[in-house]
Coordinates of C-alpha atoms and ligand atoms in Angstrom, one line a residue:
M1 CA -10.1 -12.4 -6.6
R2 CA -12.3 -9.9 -4.2
G3 CA -9.2 -8.9 -2.5
A4 CA -8.8 -5.1 -3.3
N5 CA -6.8 -4.0 -6.8
V6 CA -3.2 -2.4 -5.4
T7 CA -0.7 -1.9 -7.8
P8 CA 3.1 -3.3 -8.0
F9 CA 6.0 -1.3 -7.4
Y10 CA 6.4 0.3 -11.3
A11 CA 10.1 0.1 -9.9
G12 CA 10.3 -3.2 -10.4
D13 CA 9.5 -3.5 -14.3
I14 CA 12.5 -1.2 -14.3
G15 CA 14.6 -3.2 -12.0
A16 CA 13.5 -5.9 -13.7
R17 CA 14.8 -4.8 -17.1
G18 CA 17.8 -4.5 -16.2
A19 CA 17.8 -7.5 -14.8
A20 CA 17.2 -9.0 -18.5
R21 CA 20.1 -6.7 -19.4
Q22 CA 22.7 -7.8 -17.1
R23 CA 22.2 -11.4 -17.9
A24 CA 22.8 -11.0 -21.7
G25 CA 25.4 -8.8 -20.9
L26 CA 24.9 -5.6 -20.8
P27 CA 26.1 -2.8 -18.5
F28 CA 23.3 -1.2 -15.6
V29 CA 23.1 0.9 -13.4
P30 CA 21.0 0.6 -10.1
M31 CA 19.5 3.3 -9.0
H32 CA 16.2 2.2 -9.3
Y33 CA 15.1 0.6 -5.7
G34 CA 15.7 2.0 -2.4
Q35 CA 18.4 0.3 -1.6
P36 CA 22.0 0.0 -0.5
S37 CA 24.1 -1.3 -3.0
A38 CA 27.1 -2.1 -0.5
G39 CA 26.2 -5.3 1.5
A40 CA 26.3 -5.4 5.2
P41 CA 28.5 -4.7 7.2
Q42 CA 31.5 -7.2 7.5
A43 CA 30.8 -7.7 11.5
A44 CA 27.2 -8.9 10.8
I45 CA 27.8 -10.9 8.2
A46 CA 30.9 -12.9 10.4
A47 CA 28.0 -13.5 13.6
A48 CA 25.3 -14.5 10.9
H49 CA 28.1 -17.6 10.4
R50 CA 27.8 -18.2 13.9
A51 CA 24.6 -18.1 14.5
L52 CA 24.2 -20.7 11.7
D53 CA 27.0 -22.5 13.4
S54 CA 25.4 -22.4 16.4
D55 CA 21.9 -21.0 17.0
P56 CA 19.0 -24.2 15.7
L57 CA 17.4 -20.9 14.6
G58 CA 14.2 -21.5 15.8
Y59 CA 11.3 -19.0 16.2
T60 CA 12.8 -16.5 18.3
E61 CA 12.7 -12.5 19.6
L62 CA 16.4 -11.6 20.8
D63 CA 15.8 -10.1 23.9
E64 CA 19.5 -8.7 24.0
L65 CA 18.4 -7.1 20.3
R66 CA 15.7 -5.6 22.0
E67 CA 17.8 -3.9 24.8
R68 CA 20.1 -2.2 21.9
I69 CA 17.9 -0.7 20.7
A70 CA 16.6 0.7 23.5
A71 CA 20.8 1.3 24.5
Y72 CA 20.1 4.0 20.7
Y73 CA 17.6 5.5 21.3
A74 CA 19.0 6.4 24.3
S75 CA 22.2 7.2 23.0
A76 CA 21.3 8.9 19.8
H77 CA 17.4 10.9 20.9
G78 CA 17.5 11.0 24.6
I79 CA 15.0 9.0 25.9
T80 CA 14.0 6.2 27.9
I81 CA 11.9 3.3 25.9
E82 CA 10.9 -0.2 27.8
P83 CA 12.2 -2.8 25.6
G84 CA 9.2 -4.0 26.5
R85 CA 7.3 -1.5 24.3
I86 CA 10.0 -2.1 20.9
L87 CA 8.7 -5.3 18.7
L88 CA 11.2 -6.9 16.5
T89 CA 9.3 -7.7 12.6
A90 CA 10.8 -8.5 9.4
G91 CA 11.5 -5.3 8.4
A92 CA 9.2 -1.7 8.3
S93 CA 7.2 -4.2 6.0
A94 CA 5.9 -6.1 8.6
A95 CA 5.5 -3.1 10.8
L96 CA 2.8 -1.2 8.8
V97 CA 1.0 -4.0 8.3
A98 CA 0.6 -4.3 11.7
A99 CA -0.3 -0.9 12.9
Y100 CA -2.5 -0.3 10.2
A101 CA -4.7 -3.3 11.3
A102 CA -4.3 -2.9 14.9
M103 CA -4.6 0.5 15.3
F104 CA -7.3 1.1 13.0
R105 CA -11.0 -0.6 11.5
P106 CA -12.1 -1.5 8.6
G107 CA -12.5 2.2 6.6
D108 CA -11.0 4.0 8.3
R109 CA -9.2 7.0 6.7
V110 CA -5.3 7.6 7.4
A111 CA -3.2 10.5 5.8
M112 CA -0.3 10.2 4.2
L113 CA 2.3 13.4 1.8
R114 CA 1.9 13.0 -1.6
P115 CA 4.4 12.1 -3.0
G116 CA 4.9 9.5 -0.7
Y117 CA 6.7 5.7 -0.1
P118 CA 3.9 3.2 -2.8
A119 CA 3.8 0.9 -0.1
Y120 CA 1.9 3.4 2.7
R121 CA -0.7 3.8 0.7
N122 CA -1.1 0.3 -1.5
T123 CA -0.8 -1.3 2.7
L124 CA -3.6 1.3 3.5
T125 CA -5.8 -0.1 0.5
A126 CA -5.2 -3.8 0.8
L127 CA -6.6 -3.9 4.4
R128 CA -9.6 -2.2 3.8
L129 CA -8.4 1.2 4.8
E130 CA -9.2 5.0 3.9
P131 CA -5.6 6.7 1.7
V132 CA -6.1 10.7 2.0
E133 CA -3.3 12.0 0.2
I134 CA -1.7 15.5 1.1
H135 CA 0.1 16.9 -1.7
C136 CA 3.3 18.6 -0.3
G137 CA 5.3 19.0 -3.1
P138 CA 8.8 21.1 -4.0
E139 CA 7.0 24.1 -3.5
Q140 CA 6.4 23.9 0.1
A141 CA 10.0 22.1 -0.5
F142 CA 8.3 18.4 0.6
H143 CA 7.0 19.4 4.3
P144 CA 3.5 19.4 5.4
T145 CA 2.4 21.9 7.2
P146 CA -0.5 21.4 10.4
A147 CA -2.6 23.2 8.0
Q148 CA -2.1 20.8 6.0
I149 CA -3.4 18.7 8.9
A150 CA -6.0 21.2 10.4
A151 CA -7.6 21.0 6.9
L152 CA -8.3 17.7 6.3
S153 CA -12.3 17.4 6.4
P154 CA -13.2 14.4 8.8
A155 CA -10.3 13.9 10.7
P156 CA -9.0 10.7 9.6
A157 CA -8.3 8.3 12.4
G158 CA -4.3 8.0 11.5
F159 CA -1.7 10.0 9.4
L160 CA 2.0 8.5 8.4
I161 CA 4.8 11.1 8.9
A162 CA 8.2 9.7 7.6
S163 CA 11.2 12.1 8.1
P164 CA 13.5 11.7 6.4
A165 CA 11.4 10.7 3.5
N166 CA 10.9 8.8 0.6
P167 CA 11.4 10.5 -2.4
T168 CA 12.1 13.0 -1.4
G169 CA 14.9 13.0 1.5
A170 CA 13.1 16.1 3.4
M171 CA 13.5 16.3 6.7
L172 CA 11.2 17.8 9.1
D173 CA 13.7 19.6 12.1
A174 CA 11.9 19.3 15.9
G175 CA 9.4 22.2 15.6
Q176 CA 8.0 21.3 12.1
L177 CA 8.2 17.7 13.9
G178 CA 6.4 19.2 17.1
A179 CA 3.5 21.1 15.0
L180 CA 2.7 18.8 13.1
L181 CA 1.9 15.6 15.9
E182 CA 0.9 18.2 17.6
A183 CA -2.4 19.6 15.5
C184 CA -2.6 15.3 15.4
R185 CA -3.2 15.4 19.2
A186 CA -5.5 18.8 18.7
R187 CA -7.6 16.2 16.3
S188 CA -7.5 12.6 18.0
I189 CA -5.6 11.6 15.2
R190 CA -3.4 8.6 15.7
V191 CA 0.4 9.5 14.1
I192 CA 3.1 6.5 13.2
S193 CA 6.0 8.2 12.2
D194 CA 8.1 5.8 9.5
E195 CA 11.9 6.5 10.7
I196 CA 13.6 4.6 8.8
Y197 CA 16.0 6.4 7.3
H198 CA 17.6 7.5 10.5
G199 CA 20.6 8.2 10.0
I200 CA 21.2 8.8 7.1
S201 CA 21.6 12.3 6.5
F202 CA 24.0 15.3 5.7
G203 CA 24.1 17.9 8.5
K204 CA 20.7 17.8 10.3
R205 CA 19.7 15.5 13.1
A206 CA 17.1 12.4 12.6
V207 CA 14.4 13.9 15.3
S208 CA 12.3 11.6 16.6
A209 CA 8.3 11.6 17.0
L210 CA 9.2 9.7 20.8
E211 CA 11.1 13.1 22.0
I212 CA 7.8 14.9 21.2
D213 CA 5.1 12.2 22.2
P214 CA 5.9 9.4 23.8
R215 CA 2.7 8.1 22.7
A216 CA 4.0 7.9 18.6
V217 CA 3.8 4.5 17.0
V218 CA 7.8 4.1 15.1
I219 CA 8.8 2.0 12.8
N220 CA 12.5 0.8 12.2
S221 CA 14.2 -1.2 9.8
F222 CA 18.3 -3.0 8.8
S223 CA 17.1 -2.0 5.8
K224 CA 18.8 0.7 5.0
L225 CA 21.7 2.3 6.9
Y226 CA 22.6 -1.0 8.3
R227 CA 22.6 -2.3 4.6
M228 CA 20.5 -5.8 5.7
P229 CA 17.2 -5.0 2.9
G230 CA 17.4 -8.1 2.6
W231 CA 17.8 -10.2 5.5
R232 CA 14.3 -8.9 6.5
L233 CA 13.7 -7.1 9.7
G234 CA 13.0 -4.2 11.6
W235 CA 10.7 -3.1 14.3
M236 CA 8.6 -1.4 16.2
V237 CA 7.9 0.8 19.1
V238 CA 4.8 1.3 20.7
P239 CA 3.6 2.5 23.3
A240 CA 3.4 0.3 26.6
D241 CA -0.3 -0.9 27.0
W242 CA -0.5 -1.2 23.1
A243 CA 2.1 -3.8 22.8
A244 CA 0.6 -7.3 23.8
Q245 CA -1.8 -6.3 21.3
I246 CA 0.6 -5.9 18.2
H247 CA 2.7 -8.2 18.7
A248 CA -0.7 -10.5 19.1
Y249 CA -0.9 -9.1 15.4
L250 CA 2.8 -9.6 14.4
I251 CA 3.0 -13.6 16.1
N252 CA -0.3 -14.3 13.7
M253 CA 0.8 -12.7 11.2
F254 CA 4.1 -13.3 10.7
L255 CA 4.7 -15.7 13.5
T256 CA 8.5 -13.8 14.6
P257 CA 11.6 -12.4 11.7
S258 CA 14.4 -14.3 10.5
T259 CA 17.2 -15.9 13.7
V260 CA 19.9 -15.2 11.6
A261 CA 19.5 -11.4 11.1
Q262 CA 18.9 -11.2 14.2
H263 CA 21.9 -12.4 14.9
A264 CA 24.0 -10.6 12.5
A265 CA 21.7 -7.1 13.6
L266 CA 22.3 -6.5 16.7
A267 CA 27.0 -6.7 15.0
A268 CA 25.5 -4.0 12.7
M269 CA 23.8 -2.5 15.8
D270 CA 28.3 -2.0 17.1
E271 CA 29.4 -1.0 13.1
H272 CA 29.5 2.9 13.5
E273 CA 32.5 2.8 11.5
D274 CA 31.6 0.8 9.4
L275 CA 28.5 2.3 8.8
E276 CA 28.9 6.0 8.6
R277 CA 31.4 5.8 5.8
W278 CA 29.1 4.7 3.4
V279 CA 27.0 7.4 5.0
Q280 CA 30.3 9.9 3.6
V281 CA 29.6 7.7 0.7
Y282 CA 25.9 9.1 -0.1
A283 CA 26.7 12.8 1.2
R284 CA 29.4 12.4 -1.8
N285 CA 27.4 10.4 -4.7
R286 CA 23.9 13.5 -3.5
T287 CA 26.2 16.0 -4.4
R288 CA 28.2 15.1 -7.4
L289 CA 25.0 13.7 -8.9
L290 CA 23.3 17.1 -7.3
H291 CA 26.0 18.8 -9.7
G292 CA 25.9 16.2 -12.4
L293 CA 22.7 16.8 -13.7
A294 CA 22.2 20.9 -13.1
A295 CA 24.8 20.3 -15.5
L296 CA 22.5 18.5 -17.6
G297 CA 19.6 20.5 -17.0
V298 CA 17.9 18.8 -15.1
T299 CA 18.2 22.1 -11.6
G300 CA 15.3 23.1 -9.5
I301 CA 15.8 19.5 -7.6
V302 CA 15.0 20.4 -4.0
P303 CA 18.1 19.0 -2.1
P304 CA 17.3 16.1 0.1
D305 CA 18.6 16.5 3.5
G306 CA 18.4 13.1 4.1
A307 CA 17.9 9.3 3.0
F308 CA 19.5 8.9 -0.4
Y309 CA 17.2 9.6 -3.2
L310 CA 16.8 12.8 -5.4
Y311 CA 12.7 13.5 -6.5
A312 CA 14.1 15.9 -9.7
D313 CA 11.3 17.4 -11.6
I314 CA 12.5 16.5 -15.9
G315 CA 9.1 17.9 -16.6
H316 CA 11.1 20.0 -19.8
L317 CA 11.8 16.2 -20.8
T318 CA 8.4 14.4 -20.3
R319 CA 5.1 13.8 -19.2
D320 CA 5.2 10.4 -19.1
S321 CA 8.1 9.2 -16.3
M322 CA 7.1 5.5 -17.2
Q323 CA 8.0 6.2 -21.1
F324 CA 10.6 7.9 -19.7
C325 CA 11.9 5.3 -17.4
L326 CA 11.3 2.0 -19.7
R327 CA 13.8 3.9 -22.0
A328 CA 16.5 5.2 -19.5
V329 CA 16.7 1.4 -18.7
D330 CA 16.4 0.1 -22.8
E331 CA 18.6 2.7 -24.5
I332 CA 21.1 3.6 -22.1
G333 CA 20.9 1.1 -18.5
V334 CA 20.4 3.4 -16.8
G335 CA 17.5 2.4 -14.3
L336 CA 15.4 5.3 -12.2
A337 CA 12.2 4.9 -10.8
P338 CA 9.2 6.9 -12.0
G339 CA 7.8 9.6 -10.5
I340 CA 4.6 7.6 -10.2
D341 CA 5.4 5.4 -8.1
F342 CA 4.6 8.1 -5.3
D343 CA 2.9 10.2 -7.8
P344 CA -0.2 8.7 -9.4
L345 CA -1.0 12.3 -10.5
E346 CA 1.8 14.8 -10.8
G347 CA 4.1 12.0 -10.7
R348 CA 4.4 11.5 -14.1
R349 CA 7.1 14.4 -14.9
F350 CA 9.5 13.7 -11.8
V351 CA 11.8 10.4 -11.6
R352 CA 13.9 9.8 -8.1
F353 CA 17.2 8.6 -7.6
S354 CA 18.4 6.4 -5.5
F355 CA 22.1 7.2 -5.3
A356 CA 23.4 4.6 -2.4
V357 CA 25.4 3.1 -4.8
T358 CA 29.2 3.7 -5.2
P359 CA 30.6 7.0 -6.9
D360 CA 31.9 5.1 -10.1
E361 CA 28.0 3.4 -10.6
I362 CA 27.1 7.5 -10.1
E363 CA 29.7 8.3 -12.4
R364 CA 28.5 6.3 -15.2
A365 CA 25.2 7.2 -15.0
L366 CA 26.1 10.8 -15.6
A367 CA 28.4 9.8 -18.4
L368 CA 25.1 7.7 -20.0
L369 CA 23.0 10.7 -19.3
A370 CA 25.5 13.2 -21.0
G371 CA 25.0 11.0 -24.1
W372 CA 21.5 10.1 -23.6
L373 CA 19.5 13.5 -22.7
P374 CA 20.5 16.2 -24.4
G375 CA 18.6 14.0 -27.2
Y376 CA 14.8 12.3 -25.4
R377 CA 12.4 13.0 -27.5
D378 CA 8.9 12.0 -25.0
Q379 CA 7.4 9.5 -27.3
D380 CA 3.9 10.8 -25.4
P381 CA 0.8 12.1 -27.7
A382 CA 0.4 13.6 -24.7
R383 CA 3.5 15.6 -23.9
S384 CA 1.9 18.9 -24.3
A385 CA -1.1 18.5 -22.3
Ligands
PLP401 C1 10.0 4.8 3.8 C2 9.8 3.4 4.0 N1 9.5 3.1 4.6 C3 9.3 1.1 5.0 C4 10.0 0.6 3.6 C5 10.0 -0.7 3.7 O1 11.4 -1.3 4.0 P1 11.4 -2.8 5.0 O2 10.2 -4.3 4.9 O3 13.0 -3.4 3.9 O4 12.6 -2.2 5.8 C6 10.9 1.2 3.0 C7 11.0 1.0 1.1 O5 12.6 1.0 0.9 C8 10.8 2.9 2.6 O6 11.2 3.5 1.7

């Protein structure tokens, strides 16, 4: 093959071993992937059944859904978005591909944070764009600064930001996000804001880049708050004068997203109580996991403001997060994501816990870790490196 080489999601190896355990009748607590363990709201499932019974399910872009998303921006963010600026996509993943492909040309440099969601970097590489990683560690609470944007030399063509962020759950307030966007504007850097974790936060309001910069390209999805990852549906908001061209990319690369998912998503968007109930479950899981891990000696975790992840420094136990995660799944059936997925350098001493599981699963994971962590001995000869 002559395409660029991209790394897999290492958490996928953990998932495969967990699935094998389940097939063998062994327990497995799935905290490795960033997906809610609860399925879509019942009303969404009922709407999907109705669509299956009544709709021929051709290629579809539901105007009602784009209008409903526009209404969401008015109510949640106080901004008016013309529905023609909203493009429906096969998840935030397809939105990301279309944004990169349409906004940049091969060789362009695009900045993002390290640690960060692995597909940001890998998709750029696949499209022959050049990832520029901005290190943003726990010592700065995983918050990038305008000075870090100003210091990039030469200026990149784009900057991708996420708040809340994966894998850290870090969020930027309006002042922080505004200062970053201003630093980008000053250097003509185009901004993509991944707002996929909006709606899942613990006391702080998620600010949309669109509240600050109407020309920011925003991507979002039904995979997280709406608990519909396997339905493959998301959206992007783009400047009005780019909409036709980015839509042309989407249609050529993906045609339209799942029709049945669009009907379901329209119903899901009105299920405020149901959605909030699960956010409250995540909030309790977050507190329990932070305390439970601290009691096991995993301290110093920067408490996440949003999303459903803890990004934990386990440098006192290992310098090989992949080996740690492989052994956690094989020896006690706890699925964790190795930090190297998010940060190929410092990630060797971090793991990510997803707490989008049930409170029972959190308790089981903590009990299993309590019997295992104290005796953990790294088999890596480079341990003391
Ligand atoms: C930060 C971030 N962006 C984008 C995605 C892609 O999500 P999807 O394609 O399911 O919408 C994910 C998935 O985990 C993510 O964590």
